[in-house]
PDB file of C-alpha atoms in Angstrom:
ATOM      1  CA  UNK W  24     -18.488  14.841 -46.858  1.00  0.00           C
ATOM      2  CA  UNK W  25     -16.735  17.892 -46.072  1.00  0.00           C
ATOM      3  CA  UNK W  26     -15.939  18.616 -42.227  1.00  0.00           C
ATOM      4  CA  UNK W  27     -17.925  22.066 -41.738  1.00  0.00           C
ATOM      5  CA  UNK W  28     -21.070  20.006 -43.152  1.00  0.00           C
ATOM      6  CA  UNK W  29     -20.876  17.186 -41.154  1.00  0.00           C
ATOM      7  CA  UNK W  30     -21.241  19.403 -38.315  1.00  0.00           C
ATOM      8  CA  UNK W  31     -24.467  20.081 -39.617  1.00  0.00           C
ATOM      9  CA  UNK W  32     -25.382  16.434 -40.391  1.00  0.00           C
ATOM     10  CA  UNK W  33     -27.603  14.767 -38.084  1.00  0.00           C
ATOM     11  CA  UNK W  34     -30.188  12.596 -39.232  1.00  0.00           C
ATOM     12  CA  UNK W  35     -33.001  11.160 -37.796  1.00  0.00           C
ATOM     13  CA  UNK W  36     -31.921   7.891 -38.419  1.00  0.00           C
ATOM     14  CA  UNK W  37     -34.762   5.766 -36.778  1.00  0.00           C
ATOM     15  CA  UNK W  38     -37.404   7.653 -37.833  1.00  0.00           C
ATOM     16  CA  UNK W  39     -35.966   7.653 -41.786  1.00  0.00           C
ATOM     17  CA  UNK W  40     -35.577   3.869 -41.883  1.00  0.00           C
ATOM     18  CA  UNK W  41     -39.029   3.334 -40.804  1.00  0.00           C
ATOM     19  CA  UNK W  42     -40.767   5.694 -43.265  1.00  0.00           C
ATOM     20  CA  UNK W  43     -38.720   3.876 -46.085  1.00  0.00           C
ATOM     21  CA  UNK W  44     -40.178   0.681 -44.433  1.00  0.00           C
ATOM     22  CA  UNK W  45     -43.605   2.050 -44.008  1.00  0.00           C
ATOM     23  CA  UNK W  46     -43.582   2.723 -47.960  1.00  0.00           C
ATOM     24  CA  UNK W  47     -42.097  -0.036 -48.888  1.00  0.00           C
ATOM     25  CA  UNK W  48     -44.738  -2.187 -46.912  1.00  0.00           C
ATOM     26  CA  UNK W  49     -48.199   0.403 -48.031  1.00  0.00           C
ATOM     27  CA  UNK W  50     -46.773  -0.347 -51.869  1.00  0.00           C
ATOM     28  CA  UNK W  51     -46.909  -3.730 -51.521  1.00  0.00           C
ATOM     29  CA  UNK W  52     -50.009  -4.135 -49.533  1.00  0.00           C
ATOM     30  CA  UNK W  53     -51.952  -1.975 -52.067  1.00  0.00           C
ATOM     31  CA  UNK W  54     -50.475  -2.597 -55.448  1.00  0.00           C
ATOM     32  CA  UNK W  55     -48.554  -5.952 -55.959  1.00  0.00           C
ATOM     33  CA  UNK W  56     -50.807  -8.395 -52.991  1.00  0.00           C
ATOM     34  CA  UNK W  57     -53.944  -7.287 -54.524  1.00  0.00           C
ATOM     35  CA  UNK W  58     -52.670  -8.644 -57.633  1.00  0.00           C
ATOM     36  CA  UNK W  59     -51.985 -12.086 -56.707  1.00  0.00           C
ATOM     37  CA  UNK W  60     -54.490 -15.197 -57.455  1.00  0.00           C
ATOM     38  CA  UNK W  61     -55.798 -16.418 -53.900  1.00  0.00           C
ATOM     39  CA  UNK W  62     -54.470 -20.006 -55.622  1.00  0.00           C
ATOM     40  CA  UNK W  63     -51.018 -18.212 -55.885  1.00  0.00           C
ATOM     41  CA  UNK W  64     -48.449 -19.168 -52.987  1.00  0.00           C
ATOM     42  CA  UNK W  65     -45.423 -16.271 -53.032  1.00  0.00           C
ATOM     43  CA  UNK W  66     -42.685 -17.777 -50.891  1.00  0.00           C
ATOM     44  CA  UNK W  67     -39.820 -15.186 -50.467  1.00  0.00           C
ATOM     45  CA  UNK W  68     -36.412 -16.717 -49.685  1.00  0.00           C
ATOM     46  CA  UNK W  69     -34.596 -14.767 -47.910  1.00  0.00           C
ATOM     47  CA  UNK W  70     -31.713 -17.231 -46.423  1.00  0.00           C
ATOM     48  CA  UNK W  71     -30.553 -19.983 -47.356  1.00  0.00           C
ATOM     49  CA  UNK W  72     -32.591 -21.765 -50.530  1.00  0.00           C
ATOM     50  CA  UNK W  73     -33.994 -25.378 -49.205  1.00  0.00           C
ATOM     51  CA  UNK W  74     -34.456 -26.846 -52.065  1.00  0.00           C
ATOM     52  CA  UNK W  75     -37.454 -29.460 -52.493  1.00  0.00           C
ATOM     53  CA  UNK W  76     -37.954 -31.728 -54.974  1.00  0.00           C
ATOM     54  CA  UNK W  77     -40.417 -30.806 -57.826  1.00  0.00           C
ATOM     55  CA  UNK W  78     -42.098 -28.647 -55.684  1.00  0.00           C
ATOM     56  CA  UNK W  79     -41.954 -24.837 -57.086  1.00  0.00           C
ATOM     57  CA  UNK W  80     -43.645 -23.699 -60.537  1.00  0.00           C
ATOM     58  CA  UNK W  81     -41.484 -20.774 -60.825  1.00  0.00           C
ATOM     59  CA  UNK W  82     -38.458 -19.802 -59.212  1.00  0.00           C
ATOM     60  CA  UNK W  83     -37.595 -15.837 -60.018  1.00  0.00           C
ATOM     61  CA  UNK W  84     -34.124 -14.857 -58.464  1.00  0.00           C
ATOM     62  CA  UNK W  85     -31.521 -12.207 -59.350  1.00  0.00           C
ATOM     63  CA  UNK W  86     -28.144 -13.905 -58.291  1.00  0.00           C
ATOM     64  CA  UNK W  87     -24.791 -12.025 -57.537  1.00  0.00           C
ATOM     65  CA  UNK W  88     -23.186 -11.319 -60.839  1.00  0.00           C
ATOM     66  CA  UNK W  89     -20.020 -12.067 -60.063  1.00  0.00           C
ATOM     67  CA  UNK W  90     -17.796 -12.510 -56.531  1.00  0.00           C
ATOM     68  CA  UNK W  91     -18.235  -9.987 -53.880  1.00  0.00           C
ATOM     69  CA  UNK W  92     -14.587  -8.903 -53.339  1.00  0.00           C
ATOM     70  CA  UNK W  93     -14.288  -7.864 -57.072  1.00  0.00           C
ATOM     71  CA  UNK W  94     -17.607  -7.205 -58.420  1.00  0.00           C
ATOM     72  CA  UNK W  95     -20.837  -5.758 -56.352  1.00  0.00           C
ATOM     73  CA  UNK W  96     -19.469  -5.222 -52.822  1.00  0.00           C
ATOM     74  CA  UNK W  97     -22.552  -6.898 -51.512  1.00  0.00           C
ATOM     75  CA  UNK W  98     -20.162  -7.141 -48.381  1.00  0.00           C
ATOM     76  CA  UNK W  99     -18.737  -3.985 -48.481  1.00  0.00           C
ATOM     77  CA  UNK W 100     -22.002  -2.013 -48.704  1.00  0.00           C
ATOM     78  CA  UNK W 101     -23.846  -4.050 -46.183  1.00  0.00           C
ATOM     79  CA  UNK W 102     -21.394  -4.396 -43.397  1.00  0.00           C
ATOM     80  CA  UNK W 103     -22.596  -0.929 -41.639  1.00  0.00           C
ATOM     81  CA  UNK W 104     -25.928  -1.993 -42.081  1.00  0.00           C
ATOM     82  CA  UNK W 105     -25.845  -5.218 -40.848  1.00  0.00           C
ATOM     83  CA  UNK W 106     -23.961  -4.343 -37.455  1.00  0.00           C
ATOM     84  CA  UNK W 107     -26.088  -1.931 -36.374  1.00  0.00           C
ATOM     85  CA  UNK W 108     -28.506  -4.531 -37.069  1.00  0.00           C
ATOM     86  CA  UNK W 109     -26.926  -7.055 -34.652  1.00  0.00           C
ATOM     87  CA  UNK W 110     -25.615  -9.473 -37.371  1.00  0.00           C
ATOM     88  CA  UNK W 111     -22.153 -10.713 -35.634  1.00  0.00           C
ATOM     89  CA  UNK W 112     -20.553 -11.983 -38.998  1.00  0.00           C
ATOM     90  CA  UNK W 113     -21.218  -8.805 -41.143  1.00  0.00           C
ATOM     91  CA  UNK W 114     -17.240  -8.769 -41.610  1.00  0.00           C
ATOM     92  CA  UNK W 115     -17.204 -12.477 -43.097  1.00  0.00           C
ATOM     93  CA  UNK W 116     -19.884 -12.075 -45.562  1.00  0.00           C
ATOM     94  CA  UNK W 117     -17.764 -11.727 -48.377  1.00  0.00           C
ATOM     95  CA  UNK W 118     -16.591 -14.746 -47.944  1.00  0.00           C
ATOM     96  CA  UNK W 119     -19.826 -16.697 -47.507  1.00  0.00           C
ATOM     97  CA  UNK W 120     -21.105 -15.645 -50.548  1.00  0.00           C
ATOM     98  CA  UNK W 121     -20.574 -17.250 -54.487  1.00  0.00           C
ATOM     99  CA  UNK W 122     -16.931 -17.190 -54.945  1.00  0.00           C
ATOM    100  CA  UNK W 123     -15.915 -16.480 -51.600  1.00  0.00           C
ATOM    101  CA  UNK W 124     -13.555 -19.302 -51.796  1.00  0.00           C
ATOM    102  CA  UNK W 125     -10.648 -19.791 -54.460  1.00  0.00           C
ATOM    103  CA  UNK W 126     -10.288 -23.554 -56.407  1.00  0.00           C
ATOM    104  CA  UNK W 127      -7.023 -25.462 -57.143  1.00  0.00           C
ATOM    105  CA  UNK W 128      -7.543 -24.828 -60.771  1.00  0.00           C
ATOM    106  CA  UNK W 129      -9.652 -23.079 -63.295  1.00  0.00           C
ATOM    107  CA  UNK W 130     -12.923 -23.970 -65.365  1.00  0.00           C
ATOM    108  CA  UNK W 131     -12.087 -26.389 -67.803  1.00  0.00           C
ATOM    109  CA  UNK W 132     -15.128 -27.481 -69.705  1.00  0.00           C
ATOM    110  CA  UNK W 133     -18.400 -25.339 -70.900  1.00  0.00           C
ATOM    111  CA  UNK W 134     -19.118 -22.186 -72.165  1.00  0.00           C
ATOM    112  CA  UNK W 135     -17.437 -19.675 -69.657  1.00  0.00           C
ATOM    113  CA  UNK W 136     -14.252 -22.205 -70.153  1.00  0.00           C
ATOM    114  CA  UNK W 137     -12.164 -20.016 -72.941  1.00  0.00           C
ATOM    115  CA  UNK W 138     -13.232 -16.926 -71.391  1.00  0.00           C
ATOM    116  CA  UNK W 139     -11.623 -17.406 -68.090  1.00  0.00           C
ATOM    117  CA  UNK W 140      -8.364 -18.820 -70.031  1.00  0.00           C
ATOM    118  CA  UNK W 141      -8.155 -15.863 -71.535  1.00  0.00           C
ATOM    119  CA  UNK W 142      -8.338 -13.864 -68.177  1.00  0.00           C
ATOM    120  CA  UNK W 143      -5.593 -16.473 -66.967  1.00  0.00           C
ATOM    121  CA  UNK W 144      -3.344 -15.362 -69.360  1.00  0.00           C
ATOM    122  CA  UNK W 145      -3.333 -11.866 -68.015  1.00  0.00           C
ATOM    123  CA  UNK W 146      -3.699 -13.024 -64.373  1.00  0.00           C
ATOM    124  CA  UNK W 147      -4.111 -16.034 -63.169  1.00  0.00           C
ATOM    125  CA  UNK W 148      -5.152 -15.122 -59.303  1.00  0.00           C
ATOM    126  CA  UNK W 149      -8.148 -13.440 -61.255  1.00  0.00           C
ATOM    127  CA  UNK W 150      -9.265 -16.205 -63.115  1.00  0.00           C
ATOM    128  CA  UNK W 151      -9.023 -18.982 -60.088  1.00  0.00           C
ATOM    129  CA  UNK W 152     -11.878 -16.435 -58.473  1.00  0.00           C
ATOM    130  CA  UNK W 153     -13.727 -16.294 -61.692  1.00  0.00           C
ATOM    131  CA  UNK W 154     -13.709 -19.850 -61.747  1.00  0.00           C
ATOM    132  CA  UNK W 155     -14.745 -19.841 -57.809  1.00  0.00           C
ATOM    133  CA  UNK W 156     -17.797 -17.488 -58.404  1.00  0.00           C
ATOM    134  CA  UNK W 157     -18.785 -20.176 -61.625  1.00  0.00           C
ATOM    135  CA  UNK W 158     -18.085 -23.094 -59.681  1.00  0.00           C
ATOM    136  CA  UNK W 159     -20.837 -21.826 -56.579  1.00  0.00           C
ATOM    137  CA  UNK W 160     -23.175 -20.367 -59.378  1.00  0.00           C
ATOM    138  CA  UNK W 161     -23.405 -23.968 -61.006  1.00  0.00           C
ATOM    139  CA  UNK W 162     -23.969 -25.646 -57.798  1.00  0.00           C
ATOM    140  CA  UNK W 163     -26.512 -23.543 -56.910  1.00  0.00           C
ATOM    141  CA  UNK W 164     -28.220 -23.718 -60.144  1.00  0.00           C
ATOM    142  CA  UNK W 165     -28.035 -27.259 -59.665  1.00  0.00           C
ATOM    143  CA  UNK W 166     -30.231 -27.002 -56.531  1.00  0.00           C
ATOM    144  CA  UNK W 167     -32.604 -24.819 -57.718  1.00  0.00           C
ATOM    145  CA  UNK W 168     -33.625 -27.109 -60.777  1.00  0.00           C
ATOM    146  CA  UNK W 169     -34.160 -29.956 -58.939  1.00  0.00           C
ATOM    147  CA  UNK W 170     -36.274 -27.810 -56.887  1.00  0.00           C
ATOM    148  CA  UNK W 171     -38.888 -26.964 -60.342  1.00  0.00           C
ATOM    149  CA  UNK W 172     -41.753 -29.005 -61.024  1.00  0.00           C
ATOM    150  CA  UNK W 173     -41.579 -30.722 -64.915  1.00  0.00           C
ATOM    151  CA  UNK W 174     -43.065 -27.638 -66.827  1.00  0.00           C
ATOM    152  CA  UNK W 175     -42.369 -24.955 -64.340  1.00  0.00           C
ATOM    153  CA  UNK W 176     -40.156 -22.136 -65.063  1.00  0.00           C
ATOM    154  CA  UNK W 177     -36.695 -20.318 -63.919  1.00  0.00           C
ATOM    155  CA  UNK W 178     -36.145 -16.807 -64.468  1.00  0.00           C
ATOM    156  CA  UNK W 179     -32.817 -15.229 -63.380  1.00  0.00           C
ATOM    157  CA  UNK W 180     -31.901 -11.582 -63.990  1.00  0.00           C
ATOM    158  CA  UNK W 181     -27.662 -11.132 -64.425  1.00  0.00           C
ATOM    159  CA  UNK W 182     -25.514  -8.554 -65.644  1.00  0.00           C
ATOM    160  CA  UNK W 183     -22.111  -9.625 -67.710  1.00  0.00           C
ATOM    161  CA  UNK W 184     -19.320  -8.228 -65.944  1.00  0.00           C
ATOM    162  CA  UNK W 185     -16.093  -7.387 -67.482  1.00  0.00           C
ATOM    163  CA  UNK W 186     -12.835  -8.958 -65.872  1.00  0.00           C
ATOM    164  CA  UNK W 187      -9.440  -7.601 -67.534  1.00  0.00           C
ATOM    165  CA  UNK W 188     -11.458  -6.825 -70.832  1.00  0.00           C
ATOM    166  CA  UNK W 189     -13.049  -9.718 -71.123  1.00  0.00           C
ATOM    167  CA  UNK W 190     -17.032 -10.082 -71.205  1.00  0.00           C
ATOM    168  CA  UNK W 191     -18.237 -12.778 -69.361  1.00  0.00           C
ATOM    169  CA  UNK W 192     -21.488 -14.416 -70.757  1.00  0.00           C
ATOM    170  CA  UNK W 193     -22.862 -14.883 -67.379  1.00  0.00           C
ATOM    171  CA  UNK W 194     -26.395 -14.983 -68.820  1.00  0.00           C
ATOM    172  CA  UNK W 195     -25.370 -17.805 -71.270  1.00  0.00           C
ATOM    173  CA  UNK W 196     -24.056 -19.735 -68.718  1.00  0.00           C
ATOM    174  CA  UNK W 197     -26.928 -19.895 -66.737  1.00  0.00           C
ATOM    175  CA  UNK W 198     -28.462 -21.316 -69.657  1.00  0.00           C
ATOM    176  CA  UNK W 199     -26.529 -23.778 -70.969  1.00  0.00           C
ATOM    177  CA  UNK W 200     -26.346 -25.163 -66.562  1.00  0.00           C
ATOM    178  CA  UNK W 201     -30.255 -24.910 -67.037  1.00  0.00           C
ATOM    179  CA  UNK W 202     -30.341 -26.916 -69.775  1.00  0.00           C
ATOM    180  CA  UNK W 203     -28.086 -29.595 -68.677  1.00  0.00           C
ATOM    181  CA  UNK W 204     -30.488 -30.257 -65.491  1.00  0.00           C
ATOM    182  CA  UNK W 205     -33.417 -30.940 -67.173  1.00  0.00           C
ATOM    183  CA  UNK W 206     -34.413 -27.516 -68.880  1.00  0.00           C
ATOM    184  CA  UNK W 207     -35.047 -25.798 -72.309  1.00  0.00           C
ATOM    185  CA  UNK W 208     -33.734 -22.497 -72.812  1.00  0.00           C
ATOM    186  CA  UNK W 209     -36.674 -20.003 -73.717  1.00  0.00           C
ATOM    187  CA  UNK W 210     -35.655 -16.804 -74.472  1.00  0.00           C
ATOM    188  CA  UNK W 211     -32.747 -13.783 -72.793  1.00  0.00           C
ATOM    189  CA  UNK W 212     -34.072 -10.567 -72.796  1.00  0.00           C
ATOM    190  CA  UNK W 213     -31.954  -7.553 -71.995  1.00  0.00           C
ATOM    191  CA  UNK W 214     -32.525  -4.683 -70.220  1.00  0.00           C
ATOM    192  CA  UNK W 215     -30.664  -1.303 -70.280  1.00  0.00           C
ATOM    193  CA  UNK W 216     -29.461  -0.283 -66.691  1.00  0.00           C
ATOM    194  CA  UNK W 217     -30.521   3.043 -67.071  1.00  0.00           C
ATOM    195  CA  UNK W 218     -30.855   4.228 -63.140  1.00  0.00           C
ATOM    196  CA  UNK W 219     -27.694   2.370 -61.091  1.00  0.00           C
ATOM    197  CA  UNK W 220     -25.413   3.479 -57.861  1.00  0.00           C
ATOM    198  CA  UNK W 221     -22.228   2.665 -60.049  1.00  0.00           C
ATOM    199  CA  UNK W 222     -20.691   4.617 -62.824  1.00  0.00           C
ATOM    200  CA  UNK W 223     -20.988   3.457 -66.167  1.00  0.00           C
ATOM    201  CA  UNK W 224     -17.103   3.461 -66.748  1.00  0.00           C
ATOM    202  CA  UNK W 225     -14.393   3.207 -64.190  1.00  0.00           C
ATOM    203  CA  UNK W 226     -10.680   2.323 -64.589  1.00  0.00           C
ATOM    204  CA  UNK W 227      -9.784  -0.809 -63.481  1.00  0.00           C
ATOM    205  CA  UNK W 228      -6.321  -0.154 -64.157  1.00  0.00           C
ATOM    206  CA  UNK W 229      -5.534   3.059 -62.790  1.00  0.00           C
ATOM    207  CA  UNK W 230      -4.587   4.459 -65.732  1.00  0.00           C
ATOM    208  CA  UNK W 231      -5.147   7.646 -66.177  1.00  0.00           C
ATOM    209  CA  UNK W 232      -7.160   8.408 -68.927  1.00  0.00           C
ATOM    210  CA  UNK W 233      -7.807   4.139 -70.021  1.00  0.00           C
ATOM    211  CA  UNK W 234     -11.716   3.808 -69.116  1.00  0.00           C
ATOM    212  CA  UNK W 235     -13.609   0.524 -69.969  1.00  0.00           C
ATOM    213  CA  UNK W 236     -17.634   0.251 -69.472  1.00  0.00           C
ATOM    214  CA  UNK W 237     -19.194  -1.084 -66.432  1.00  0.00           C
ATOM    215  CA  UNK W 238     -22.518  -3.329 -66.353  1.00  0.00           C
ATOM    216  CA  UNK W 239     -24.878  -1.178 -69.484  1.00  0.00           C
ATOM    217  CA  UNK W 240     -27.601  -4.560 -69.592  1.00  0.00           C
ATOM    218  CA  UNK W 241     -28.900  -6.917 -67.411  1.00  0.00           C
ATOM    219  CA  UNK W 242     -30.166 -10.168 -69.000  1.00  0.00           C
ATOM    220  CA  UNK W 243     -33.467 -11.902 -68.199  1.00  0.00           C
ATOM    221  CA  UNK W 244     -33.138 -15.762 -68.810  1.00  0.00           C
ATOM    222  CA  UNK W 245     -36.239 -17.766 -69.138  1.00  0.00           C
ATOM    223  CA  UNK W 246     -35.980 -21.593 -68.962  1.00  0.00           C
ATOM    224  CA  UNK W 247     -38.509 -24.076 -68.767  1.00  0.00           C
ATOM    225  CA  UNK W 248     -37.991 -27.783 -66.919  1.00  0.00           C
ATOM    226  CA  UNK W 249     -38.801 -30.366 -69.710  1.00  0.00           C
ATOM    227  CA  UNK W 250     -37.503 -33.328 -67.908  1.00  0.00           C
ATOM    228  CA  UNK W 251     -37.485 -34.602 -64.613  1.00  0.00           C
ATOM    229  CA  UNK W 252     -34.932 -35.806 -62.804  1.00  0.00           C
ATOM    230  CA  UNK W 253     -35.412 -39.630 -62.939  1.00  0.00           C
ATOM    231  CA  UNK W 254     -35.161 -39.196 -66.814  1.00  0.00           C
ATOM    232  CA  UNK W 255     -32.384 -37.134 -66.690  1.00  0.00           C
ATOM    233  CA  UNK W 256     -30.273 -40.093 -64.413  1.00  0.00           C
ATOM    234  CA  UNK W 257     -31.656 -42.730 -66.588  1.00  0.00           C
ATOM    235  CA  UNK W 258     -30.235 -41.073 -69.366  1.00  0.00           C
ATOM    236  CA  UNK W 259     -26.857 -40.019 -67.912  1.00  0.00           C
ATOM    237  CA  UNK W 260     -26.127 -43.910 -66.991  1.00  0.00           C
ATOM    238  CA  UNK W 261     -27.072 -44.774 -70.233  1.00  0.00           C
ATOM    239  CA  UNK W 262     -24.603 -42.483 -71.649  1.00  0.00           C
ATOM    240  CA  UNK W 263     -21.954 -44.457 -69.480  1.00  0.00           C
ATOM    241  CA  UNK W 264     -22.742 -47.245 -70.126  1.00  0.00           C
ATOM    242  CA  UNK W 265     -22.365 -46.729 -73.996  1.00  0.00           C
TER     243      UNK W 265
END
């Protein structure tokens, strides 16, 4: 903002951020509660996930689709917010998040495997926090499955990001982690962004006039638990022992 306007910029910054509030809270109360089955229990996480045992039906989450330092800025963006808010570590979120903290070595096995070798070739401080961001995404798909009842459902909405040209499948990642904790893969759709904050090409090289896209689709991955998780360890030791 230019200096003569910001003399002129002073907005009512209470009273804003409770109308926003107010509307957000009216459009729920009178268009998406009204909807819901009395039987239906909506249980909105918004810390950490405790996961229990074969207790949810569904679990419907959008993770972060990729690190925070090099992706989103979830940090970034938030940290204003979340001081004047009274949050004490809004500096250190970055680092608390998926991929906040680098490995010793890369991916080696699985789908997203050849994609980050190819980013190593290029960089290979870039791929070690690919591999970080993977590594915390598995886990925590890990915890969320055991968390589904036999027949209940996961649905994640992810965007591919692009590091040093290269595509990441994000969204067939997901599935093939689904599927080796119990689940069957359903069906992806995908979804044009077509109203987002962030340009749809940047230059991630600083090159003038060398563009690549930004995140055009998310990608809405429906699996379904067909196994629980006493079959799944039966199996597993009976694959070591053979």
């Amino acid at each position: 903002m230019k200096s003569e306007d910001l003399l002129h910029f002073n907005p009512d910054v209470l009273s804003i951020y409770f109308n926003k509030l107010g509307e957000t809270i009216f459009l729920y109360s009178n268009f998406y509660f009204p909807k819901l089955d009395e039987k239906v229990n909506v249980n909105v996480q918004y810390s950490t996930f405790q996961p229990k045992d074969d207790y949810f039906d569904v679990v419907l989450t959008s993770p972060p689709y990729g690190d925070s330092r090099t992706t989103v800025a979830y940090g970034q963006f938030s940290t204003l917010s979340n001081e004047w808010l009274g949050i004490d570590y809004a500096r250190k979120i970055d680092g608390m998040l998926m991929g906040g903290v680098k490995p010793n070595q890369n991916i080696q096995n699985g789908i997203i495997a050849d994609y980050i070798s190819e980013i190593n070739k290029v960089d290979n401080k870039r791929a070690l926090e690919v591999s970080a961001f993977y590594n915390d995404l598995d886990h925590s798909i890990q915890r969320v499955a055991k968390s589904i009842r036999k027949g209940g459902k996961s649905i994640y909405v992810v965007g591919n990001r692009t590091v040093k040209n290269v595509q990441l499948p994000t969204d067939q990642f997901i599935a093939e982690k689904f599927e080796k904790n119990g689940f069957k893969h359903i069906i992806t759709y995908e979804r044009a962004l077509s109203n987002k904050s962030m340009p749809s090409k940047n230059s991630p090289t600083n090159v003038a006039g060398r563009t690549v896209n930004t995140m055009l689709f998310e990608y809405i991955v429906i699996c379904e638990k067909v196994r629980d998780r006493k079959k799944l360890r039966t199996n597993k030791k009976r694959k070591i022992k053979e």
